[in-house]
Tab-separated table of C-alpha atoms and ligand atoms in Angstrom:
chain	number	residue	atom	x	y	z
C	1	MET	CA	-23.215	-11.816	2.113
C	2	GLN	CA	-26.807	-13.068	1.634
C	3	ALA	CA	-26.186	-14.047	-2.013
C	4	LEU	CA	-22.938	-15.804	-0.899
C	5	ALA	CA	-24.962	-17.720	1.649
C	6	GLY	CA	-27.164	-19.012	-1.210
C	7	GLN	CA	-30.177	-16.728	-1.088
C	8	THR	CA	-31.746	-15.673	-4.251
C	9	LEU	CA	-32.294	-11.861	-4.143
C	10	SER	CA	-34.882	-9.868	-6.180
C	11	VAL	CA	-32.099	-7.195	-6.875
C	12	PRO	CA	-28.666	-9.002	-7.131
C	13	PRO	CA	-25.773	-7.352	-5.413
C	14	VAL	CA	-23.173	-5.663	-7.659
C	15	TRP	CA	-19.495	-4.916	-7.546
C	16	MET	CA	-16.948	-4.872	-10.345
C	17	ILE	CA	-13.385	-6.318	-10.744
C	18	ARG	CA	-10.944	-3.424	-10.830
C	19	GLN	CA	-13.693	-1.079	-9.662
C	20	ALA	CA	-11.105	0.928	-7.940
C	21	GLY	CA	-8.358	2.315	-10.273
C	22	ARG	CA	-7.312	3.870	-13.458
C	23	TYR	CA	-10.787	4.733	-15.063
C	24	LEU	CA	-11.311	7.163	-12.151
C	25	PHE	CA	-9.979	10.699	-12.145
C	26	ASP	CA	-9.782	10.716	-8.292
C	27	TYR	CA	-7.536	7.613	-8.564
C	28	ARG	CA	-5.114	9.028	-11.128
C	29	GLU	CA	-4.960	12.156	-9.133
C	30	LEU	CA	-3.973	10.386	-5.902
C	31	ARG	CA	-1.703	7.946	-7.816
C	32	SER	CA	0.398	10.830	-9.220
C	33	HIS	CA	1.555	11.829	-5.685
C	34	TYR	CA	3.288	8.360	-5.116
C	35	PRO	CA	6.598	7.206	-6.677
C	36	SER	CA	5.368	3.731	-7.594
C	37	PHE	CA	2.194	1.704	-7.727
C	38	LEU	CA	3.452	-0.478	-4.758
C	39	ALA	CA	4.214	2.616	-2.804
C	40	LEU	CA	0.467	3.476	-3.058
C	41	CYS	CA	-0.470	-0.092	-2.192
C	42	TYR	CA	1.763	0.018	0.932
C	43	THR	CA	0.452	3.384	2.243
C	44	PRO	CA	-2.581	2.396	4.350
C	45	GLU	CA	-4.372	5.759	4.349
C	46	ALA	CA	-4.026	6.238	0.505
C	47	ALA	CA	-4.814	2.620	-0.284
C	48	ALA	CA	-7.997	2.839	1.965
C	49	GLU	CA	-9.004	6.073	0.139
C	50	VAL	CA	-8.722	4.362	-3.250
C	51	THR	CA	-10.781	1.374	-1.964
C	52	LEU	CA	-13.620	3.710	-0.902
C	53	GLN	CA	-13.694	6.143	-3.940
C	54	PRO	CA	-15.934	3.846	-6.056
C	55	ILE	CA	-18.128	2.994	-3.046
C	56	ARG	CA	-18.910	6.711	-2.490
C	57	ARG	CA	-19.413	7.361	-6.232
C	58	PHE	CA	-21.485	4.343	-7.268
C	59	GLY	CA	-22.680	2.622	-3.932
C	60	PHE	CA	-21.380	-0.754	-4.912
C	61	ASP	CA	-22.622	-3.596	-2.580
C	62	ALA	CA	-18.954	-4.616	-2.007
C	63	ALA	CA	-15.635	-2.927	-1.582
C	64	ILE	CA	-12.450	-4.786	-2.731
C	65	LEU	CA	-9.327	-4.073	-0.972
C	66	PHE	CA	-6.936	-1.881	-3.149
C	67	SER	CA	-3.753	-3.903	-3.577
C	68	ASP	CA	-2.382	-6.266	-6.117
C	69	ILE	CA	-1.878	-9.942	-6.497
C	70	LEU	CA	1.958	-9.332	-6.894
C	71	VAL	CA	2.380	-8.174	-3.386
C	72	ILE	CA	3.131	-11.818	-2.503
C	73	PRO	CA	6.104	-12.235	-4.669
C	74	ASP	CA	7.272	-8.786	-3.411
C	75	ALA	CA	6.936	-9.972	0.192
C	76	LEU	CA	8.736	-13.115	-0.551
C	77	GLY	CA	11.772	-10.991	-1.600
C	78	GLN	CA	11.437	-11.352	-5.418
C	79	THR	CA	11.480	-7.630	-6.197
C	80	VAL	CA	8.424	-6.404	-8.281
C	81	THR	CA	8.214	-3.119	-10.233
C	82	PHE	CA	5.418	-1.701	-12.234
C	83	ALA	CA	7.075	0.168	-15.160
C	84	LYS	CA	4.731	2.887	-16.609
C	85	GLY	CA	2.425	1.474	-19.465
C	86	GLU	CA	4.345	-1.956	-19.397
C	87	GLY	CA	2.788	-3.890	-16.507
C	88	PRO	CA	4.656	-5.794	-13.822
C	89	GLN	CA	8.395	-6.812	-14.092
C	90	LEU	CA	10.090	-9.349	-11.884
C	91	LYS	CA	13.473	-10.996	-11.849
C	92	ALA	CA	12.285	-14.304	-13.202
C	93	LEU	CA	12.927	-17.336	-10.834
C	94	GLY	CA	15.807	-19.387	-12.605
C	95	GLY	CA	15.651	-22.615	-10.679
C	96	GLN	CA	15.679	-24.465	-7.354
C	97	GLU	CA	18.238	-22.129	-5.775
C	98	ASP	CA	16.016	-19.129	-6.511
C	99	ILE	CA	13.013	-20.877	-5.002
C	100	ALA	CA	15.141	-21.800	-1.999
C	101	ALA	CA	16.069	-18.135	-1.487
C	102	LEU	CA	12.454	-16.961	-1.254
C	103	LYS	CA	11.706	-15.765	2.292
C	104	PRO	CA	8.330	-16.897	3.662
C	105	ASP	CA	9.140	-15.916	7.075
C	106	ARG	CA	8.929	-12.162	6.254
C	107	VAL	CA	5.703	-12.145	4.294
C	108	LEU	CA	3.355	-11.036	7.166
C	109	GLU	CA	5.708	-8.391	8.376
C	110	HIS	CA	6.166	-6.996	4.875
C	111	LEU	CA	2.430	-6.922	4.227
C	112	GLN	CA	1.487	-5.281	7.548
C	113	PRO	CA	0.380	-2.103	5.806
C	114	VAL	CA	-2.099	-4.065	3.811
C	115	PHE	CA	-3.840	-5.353	7.013
C	116	GLU	CA	-3.837	-1.660	8.325
C	117	THR	CA	-5.646	-0.726	4.991
C	118	VAL	CA	-8.263	-3.399	5.694
C	119	GLU	CA	-8.870	-2.074	9.232
C	120	ARG	CA	-9.193	1.458	8.026
C	121	VAL	CA	-11.619	0.509	5.133
C	122	ARG	CA	-13.891	-1.591	7.376
C	123	SER	CA	-14.259	1.177	9.966
C	124	ALA	CA	-15.013	3.749	7.173
C	125	LEU	CA	-17.470	1.544	5.125
C	126	PRO	CA	-21.355	1.569	5.642
C	127	PRO	CA	-22.216	-1.549	7.585
C	128	GLU	CA	-24.250	-2.833	4.534
C	129	THR	CA	-21.330	-2.845	2.210
C	130	THR	CA	-19.144	-6.039	2.242
C	131	LEU	CA	-15.437	-5.813	2.389
C	132	LEU	CA	-13.635	-8.263	0.064
C	133	GLY	CA	-10.132	-9.348	0.750
C	134	PHE	CA	-8.317	-11.005	-2.152
C	135	CYS	CA	-5.119	-12.886	-3.246
C	136	GLY	CA	-3.905	-14.304	-6.408
C	137	ALA	CA	-4.277	-18.143	-6.592
C	138	PRO	CA	-0.824	-19.884	-6.412
C	139	TRP	CA	-0.673	-20.870	-10.232
C	140	THR	CA	-1.393	-17.386	-11.391
C	141	VAL	CA	1.050	-15.713	-9.050
C	142	ALA	CA	3.609	-18.324	-10.167
C	143	THR	CA	3.228	-17.399	-13.782
C	144	TYR	CA	4.624	-13.847	-12.924
C	145	MET	CA	7.368	-15.275	-10.691
C	146	VAL	CA	8.563	-17.694	-13.391
C	147	GLU	CA	7.955	-15.740	-16.531
C	148	GLY	CA	9.147	-12.403	-14.979
C	149	LYS	CA	6.282	-10.554	-16.596
C	150	GLY	CA	2.738	-10.964	-18.158
C	151	SER	CA	2.959	-13.644	-20.680
C	152	LYS	CA	1.220	-14.562	-24.025
C	153	ASP	CA	2.174	-18.320	-24.192
C	154	PHE	CA	3.203	-19.133	-20.621
C	155	ALA	CA	6.050	-21.387	-22.221
C	156	ASN	CA	8.518	-21.234	-19.313
C	157	ILE	CA	6.238	-22.056	-16.484
C	158	ARG	CA	4.359	-24.891	-18.470
C	159	ARG	CA	7.766	-26.355	-19.249
C	160	PHE	CA	8.861	-26.101	-15.622
C	161	ALA	CA	5.525	-27.462	-14.298
C	162	TYR	CA	5.218	-30.352	-16.722
C	163	GLY	CA	8.960	-31.067	-16.846
C	164	ASP	CA	9.697	-31.069	-13.183
C	165	PRO	CA	6.390	-31.356	-11.270
C	166	ASP	CA	8.242	-32.187	-7.915
C	167	GLY	CA	10.456	-29.153	-8.222
C	168	PHE	CA	7.524	-26.947	-9.254
C	169	SER	CA	5.474	-28.180	-6.415
C	170	ARG	CA	7.981	-26.447	-4.081
C	171	LEU	CA	7.107	-23.245	-5.422
C	172	ILE	CA	3.456	-23.914	-5.264
C	173	ASP	CA	3.695	-25.162	-1.658
C	174	ILE	CA	5.432	-21.954	-0.586
C	175	LEU	CA	2.642	-19.946	-2.219
C	176	VAL	CA	-0.206	-21.945	-0.565
C	177	GLU	CA	1.422	-21.276	2.806
C	178	ALA	CA	2.138	-17.667	2.184
C	179	THR	CA	-1.393	-17.101	0.717
C	180	THR	CA	-3.026	-18.889	3.682
C	181	GLN	CA	-1.214	-16.753	6.224
C	182	TYR	CA	-1.889	-13.496	4.311
C	183	LEU	CA	-5.548	-14.149	3.904
C	184	LEU	CA	-6.132	-15.184	7.561
C	185	LYS	CA	-4.563	-11.803	8.598
C	186	GLN	CA	-6.864	-9.973	6.005
C	187	VAL	CA	-9.889	-11.644	7.694
C	188	GLU	CA	-8.536	-10.870	11.198
C	189	ALA	CA	-8.339	-7.099	10.096
C	190	GLY	CA	-11.900	-7.081	8.840
C	191	ALA	CA	-12.227	-8.705	5.441
C	192	GLU	CA	-15.557	-10.493	5.476
C	193	CYS	CA	-15.167	-12.566	2.225
C	194	ILE	CA	-12.141	-13.605	0.147
C	195	GLN	CA	-11.738	-13.790	-3.615
C	196	LEU	CA	-9.050	-15.913	-5.219
C	197	PHE	CA	-8.020	-14.635	-8.658
C	198	GLU	CA	-6.832	-17.458	-10.935
C	199	THR	CA	-6.598	-15.279	-14.044
C	200	TRP	CA	-4.383	-17.641	-16.033
C	201	GLY	CA	-5.863	-21.136	-14.915
C	202	GLY	CA	-7.193	-21.480	-18.521
C	203	VAL	CA	-3.748	-22.087	-20.053
C	204	LEU	CA	-3.206	-25.472	-18.364
C	205	SER	CA	-3.733	-28.963	-19.631
C	206	GLU	CA	-6.568	-31.138	-18.038
C	207	ASN	CA	-3.986	-32.840	-15.597
C	208	GLY	CA	-2.297	-29.426	-15.075
C	209	PHE	CA	-5.549	-27.784	-14.025
C	210	GLU	CA	-6.238	-30.612	-11.545
C	211	ARG	CA	-2.753	-30.506	-9.939
C	212	TRP	CA	-1.844	-26.685	-10.085
C	213	VAL	CA	-5.280	-24.998	-9.812
C	214	ILE	CA	-7.719	-27.390	-8.098
C	215	GLU	CA	-5.356	-28.983	-5.508
C	216	PRO	CA	-3.749	-25.660	-4.261
C	217	THR	CA	-7.099	-23.861	-4.191
C	218	LYS	CA	-8.617	-26.795	-2.166
C	219	LYS	CA	-5.700	-26.620	0.399
C	220	ILE	CA	-6.132	-22.789	0.736
C	221	VAL	CA	-9.959	-22.982	1.227
C	222	ALA	CA	-9.489	-25.855	3.725
C	223	ASN	CA	-6.849	-23.745	5.724
C	224	LEU	CA	-9.098	-20.781	5.755
C	225	LYS	CA	-12.199	-22.732	6.819
C	226	ALA	CA	-10.292	-24.550	9.515
C	227	VAL	CA	-10.037	-21.248	11.345
C	228	HIS	CA	-13.170	-19.481	10.052
C	229	PRO	CA	-15.723	-21.967	8.994
C	230	ASP	CA	-18.284	-19.411	7.844
C	231	LEU	CA	-15.965	-17.382	5.717
C	232	PRO	CA	-17.261	-17.212	2.231
C	233	VAL	CA	-14.680	-17.730	-0.459
C	234	ILE	CA	-15.127	-16.918	-4.139
C	235	GLY	CA	-13.010	-18.592	-6.742
C	236	PHE	CA	-12.487	-16.963	-10.151
C	237	PRO	CA	-10.804	-19.295	-12.429
C	238	ARG	CA	-10.776	-17.493	-15.623
C	239	GLY	CA	-10.836	-19.484	-18.938
C	240	ALA	CA	-11.703	-22.814	-16.885
C	241	GLY	CA	-14.563	-23.604	-19.278
C	242	LEU	CA	-15.918	-27.210	-18.473
C	243	HIS	CA	-13.629	-27.387	-15.496
C	244	LEU	CA	-15.954	-24.984	-13.547
C	245	ILE	CA	-18.086	-27.972	-12.210
C	246	ASP	CA	-15.036	-29.909	-10.932
C	247	PHE	CA	-13.546	-26.594	-9.613
C	248	LYS	CA	-16.735	-25.892	-7.672
C	249	GLN	CA	-17.117	-29.333	-6.244
C	250	GLN	CA	-13.637	-30.145	-5.412
C	251	THR	CA	-12.056	-27.056	-4.135
C	252	GLY	CA	-14.758	-26.130	-1.562
C	253	VAL	CA	-15.334	-22.553	-2.642
C	254	ASP	CA	-18.595	-21.186	-1.895
C	255	ALA	CA	-19.067	-19.162	-5.150
C	256	VAL	CA	-17.608	-19.130	-8.658
C	257	GLY	CA	-16.736	-16.149	-10.696
C	258	LEU	CA	-17.466	-16.525	-14.282
C	259	ASP	CA	-15.546	-15.048	-17.255
C	260	SER	CA	-17.556	-13.539	-20.042
C	261	GLY	CA	-17.135	-16.515	-22.327
C	262	VAL	CA	-19.047	-18.992	-20.181
C	263	PRO	CA	-22.497	-19.804	-21.663
C	264	LEU	CA	-25.123	-18.763	-19.265
C	265	LYS	CA	-27.794	-21.287	-19.993
C	266	TRP	CA	-25.253	-23.955	-19.090
C	267	VAL	CA	-24.447	-22.036	-15.819
C	268	ALA	CA	-28.100	-21.765	-14.904
C	269	GLU	CA	-28.605	-25.522	-15.492
C	270	LYS	CA	-25.391	-27.053	-14.262
C	271	LEU	CA	-23.424	-24.673	-12.077
C	272	GLN	CA	-25.728	-22.381	-10.265
C	273	PRO	CA	-27.570	-25.246	-8.599
C	274	LEU	CA	-24.274	-26.068	-6.967
C	275	GLY	CA	-23.964	-22.627	-5.475
C	276	PRO	CA	-23.891	-18.831	-6.019
C	277	VAL	CA	-22.201	-17.570	-9.294
C	278	GLN	CA	-20.768	-14.126	-9.966
C	279	GLY	CA	-20.265	-12.422	-13.339
C	280	ASN	CA	-19.947	-11.964	-16.254
C	281	LEU	CA	-20.528	-8.777	-18.338
C	282	ASP	CA	-17.575	-8.268	-20.760
C	283	PRO	CA	-15.916	-5.058	-19.533
C	284	MET	CA	-15.824	-3.725	-23.134
C	285	TYR	CA	-19.609	-3.028	-22.764
C	286	LEU	CA	-18.596	-0.351	-20.288
C	287	ILE	CA	-16.964	1.364	-23.249
C	288	THR	CA	-19.591	0.867	-25.782
C	289	GLY	CA	-22.313	1.919	-23.322
C	290	GLY	CA	-25.737	2.587	-24.834
C	291	ASP	CA	-28.476	0.065	-25.708
C	292	GLU	CA	-25.846	-2.542	-26.333
C	293	MET	CA	-24.624	-2.437	-22.793
C	294	ILE	CA	-28.154	-2.448	-21.399
C	295	ASP	CA	-29.387	-5.307	-23.635
C	296	GLU	CA	-26.405	-7.545	-22.597
C	297	THR	CA	-26.907	-6.775	-18.894
C	298	ARG	CA	-30.594	-7.689	-19.246
C	299	ARG	CA	-29.594	-10.949	-20.860
C	300	ILE	CA	-27.392	-11.864	-17.852
C	301	LEU	CA	-29.981	-10.842	-15.291
C	302	ASP	CA	-32.771	-12.859	-17.048
C	303	VAL	CA	-30.738	-16.122	-17.167
C	304	LEU	CA	-29.103	-15.963	-13.617
C	305	ARG	CA	-31.310	-13.886	-11.306
C	306	ASP	CA	-33.611	-16.888	-10.388
C	307	GLY	CA	-30.754	-18.438	-8.421
C	308	PRO	CA	-28.082	-17.053	-6.001
C	309	PHE	CA	-26.165	-14.454	-8.122
C	310	ILE	CA	-23.828	-11.560	-7.697
C	311	PHE	CA	-23.483	-9.241	-10.709
C	312	ASN	CA	-19.860	-8.536	-11.846
C	313	LEU	CA	-17.763	-8.293	-14.945
C	314	GLY	CA	-16.093	-11.092	-16.595
C	315	HIS	CA	-12.773	-9.460	-16.289
C	316	GLY	CA	-11.259	-6.203	-14.984
C	317	ILE	CA	-12.548	-2.744	-15.823
C	318	THR	CA	-10.178	-1.173	-18.458
C	319	PRO	CA	-8.621	2.320	-17.978
C	320	GLU	CA	-10.604	3.712	-21.068
C	321	THR	CA	-13.955	2.981	-19.211
C	322	SER	CA	-16.383	5.892	-18.811
C	323	PRO	CA	-17.429	6.344	-15.238
C	324	GLU	CA	-20.788	7.595	-16.540
C	325	ASN	CA	-21.418	4.070	-18.034
C	326	VAL	CA	-20.598	2.461	-14.718
C	327	GLY	CA	-23.188	4.634	-13.105
C	328	LYS	CA	-25.808	3.752	-15.664
C	329	LEU	CA	-25.064	0.040	-15.366
C	330	VAL	CA	-25.614	0.083	-11.660
C	331	ASP	CA	-28.882	2.152	-11.953
C	332	PHE	CA	-30.140	-0.461	-14.435
C	333	ILE	CA	-29.465	-3.414	-12.218
C	334	ARG	CA	-30.855	-1.869	-9.171
C	335	ASN	CA	-34.077	-0.922	-11.092
C	336	TYR	CA	-34.673	-3.768	-13.287
C	337	ARG	CA	-37.578	-6.199	-12.398
I	401	1CP	O1	-1.785	2.659	-11.430
I	401	1CP	C1	-1.419	1.800	-12.153
I	401	1CP	O2	-0.976	1.965	-13.323
I	401	1CP	C2	-1.507	0.316	-11.770
I	401	1CP	C3	-2.578	-0.425	-12.346
I	401	1CP	C4	-3.169	-1.493	-11.488
I	401	1CP	C5	-4.141	-1.460	-10.541
I	401	1CP	C6	-5.202	-0.324	-10.449
I	401	1CP	C7	-2.484	-2.807	-11.226
I	401	1CP	C8	-1.216	-3.242	-11.918
I	401	1CP	N1	-3.165	-3.400	-10.205
I	401	1CP	C9	-4.143	-2.719	-9.801
I	401	1CP	C10	-5.185	-3.019	-8.715
I	401	1CP	C11	-5.669	-4.412	-8.634
I	401	1CP	N2	-5.095	-5.562	-9.240
I	401	1CP	C12	-6.758	-4.724	-7.819
I	401	1CP	C13	-7.454	-3.729	-6.946
I	401	1CP	C14	-8.829	-3.837	-6.505
I	401	1CP	C15	-9.873	-3.591	-7.689
I	401	1CP	O3	-10.180	-4.744	-8.296
I	401	1CP	O4	-10.424	-2.526	-7.689
I	401	1CP	C16	-6.932	-6.140	-7.971
I	401	1CP	C17	-8.056	-7.020	-7.300
I	401	1CP	C18	-5.869	-6.693	-8.892
I	401	1CP	C19	-5.706	-8.027	-9.258
I	401	1CP	C20	-4.758	-8.445	-10.287
I	401	1CP	N3	-3.527	-7.861	-10.480
I	401	1CP	C21	-4.986	-9.512	-11.087
I	401	1CP	C22	-6.194	-10.497	-11.112
I	401	1CP	C23	-7.405	-9.972	-11.699
I	401	1CP	C24	-7.397	-9.737	-13.230
I	401	1CP	O5	-7.633	-8.544	-13.617
I	401	1CP	O6	-7.185	-10.780	-13.797
I	401	1CP	C25	-3.867	-9.601	-11.926
I	401	1CP	C26	-3.679	-10.558	-13.057
I	401	1CP	C27	-2.976	-8.637	-11.536
I	401	1CP	C28	-1.574	-8.190	-12.171
I	401	1CP	C29	-1.381	-6.881	-12.610
I	401	1CP	N4	-1.271	-5.849	-11.704
I	401	1CP	C30	-1.286	-4.748	-12.556
I	401	1CP	C31	-1.398	-5.010	-13.832
I	401	1CP	C32	-1.270	-3.999	-15.095
I	401	1CP	C33	-1.444	-6.402	-13.936
I	401	1CP	C34	-1.792	-7.262	-15.113
I	401	1CP	C35	-0.625	-7.704	-15.940
I	401	1CP	C36	-0.963	-8.746	-16.934
I	401	1CP	O7	-1.905	-8.486	-17.755
I	401	1CP	O8	-0.205	-9.703	-17.079
């Protein structure tokens, strides 16, 4: 919370995207008792336990709620399944009738178990550990709703957004509203900071990024801050490149998450003076381990620790990650001067 408020700390705080999950034996064991991934997400006692596992093991400075960005389409009535080894599957939205059939009114009721998870985690966490709530940003969530699954070229959604912007904006407006309501409830339940994951922001044209990433994010941030002026919001527009400056300045987010490709000298000169940054170790270094992982971590710390900074990965931990390397990384960060 201090780093998010703009303080430069001698030891930067650290947490990791996907820190809870498949690389931990304890997670796989617990997961095996649930019929589906979403069933686990909607069982507060279990989801709280998964959130806490990496905190107990590694002592991260922040816990991230265990859930998924795709609970929003699920709550809107577009059934989501996670087939084993294949990632998410949704019945792709076919047109305006499908958008009109979404059910924004039932979102909060459907997601009630998530709020209970947040309450349970907050009361179990040490007071010095920040609890992060999160949500997918509208564009990224819409990619799954329109493509029906993860995509390589995002052809269907780009055709929709570029060819019928007014029709597409109806979907984005529904997502802005649902996301706002959902995040406000997370905060009410005990989330102290919110991260917005814009994983697929980098596939858009310049105008597309402005209209479908910056504009909706700006609305959500304004909606949240209207109720909670001091709530810190982290935006993570993966692949945004040179858009990062506009993203920071125009959306009103407090901090910006960096993917592993962003040049750090540029960040230190142009972006970090505008506010805290978070990132950006390539998660593959958690698999290589060794001197390579430590050298790369030192490089990141050396460039970014003279300003407000939160250590993180540039993308999510992969299932093959060795928990031992995660422990070594955290030790190195905590002891490096
Ligand atoms: O048990 C399993 O097999 C499920 C694997 C899994 C897990 C552990 C999925 C399916 N989601 C999650 C948890 C998750 N997802 C968290 C929990 C908290 C934590 O970080 O520890 C978070 C924050 C997410 C966010 C998420 N889900 C994003 C944004 C972040 C990112 O990695 O870019 C995205 C794109 C998703 C969609 C999703 N959910 C699951 C998968 C396999 C995917 C990706 C599909 C694809 O690549 O398109």
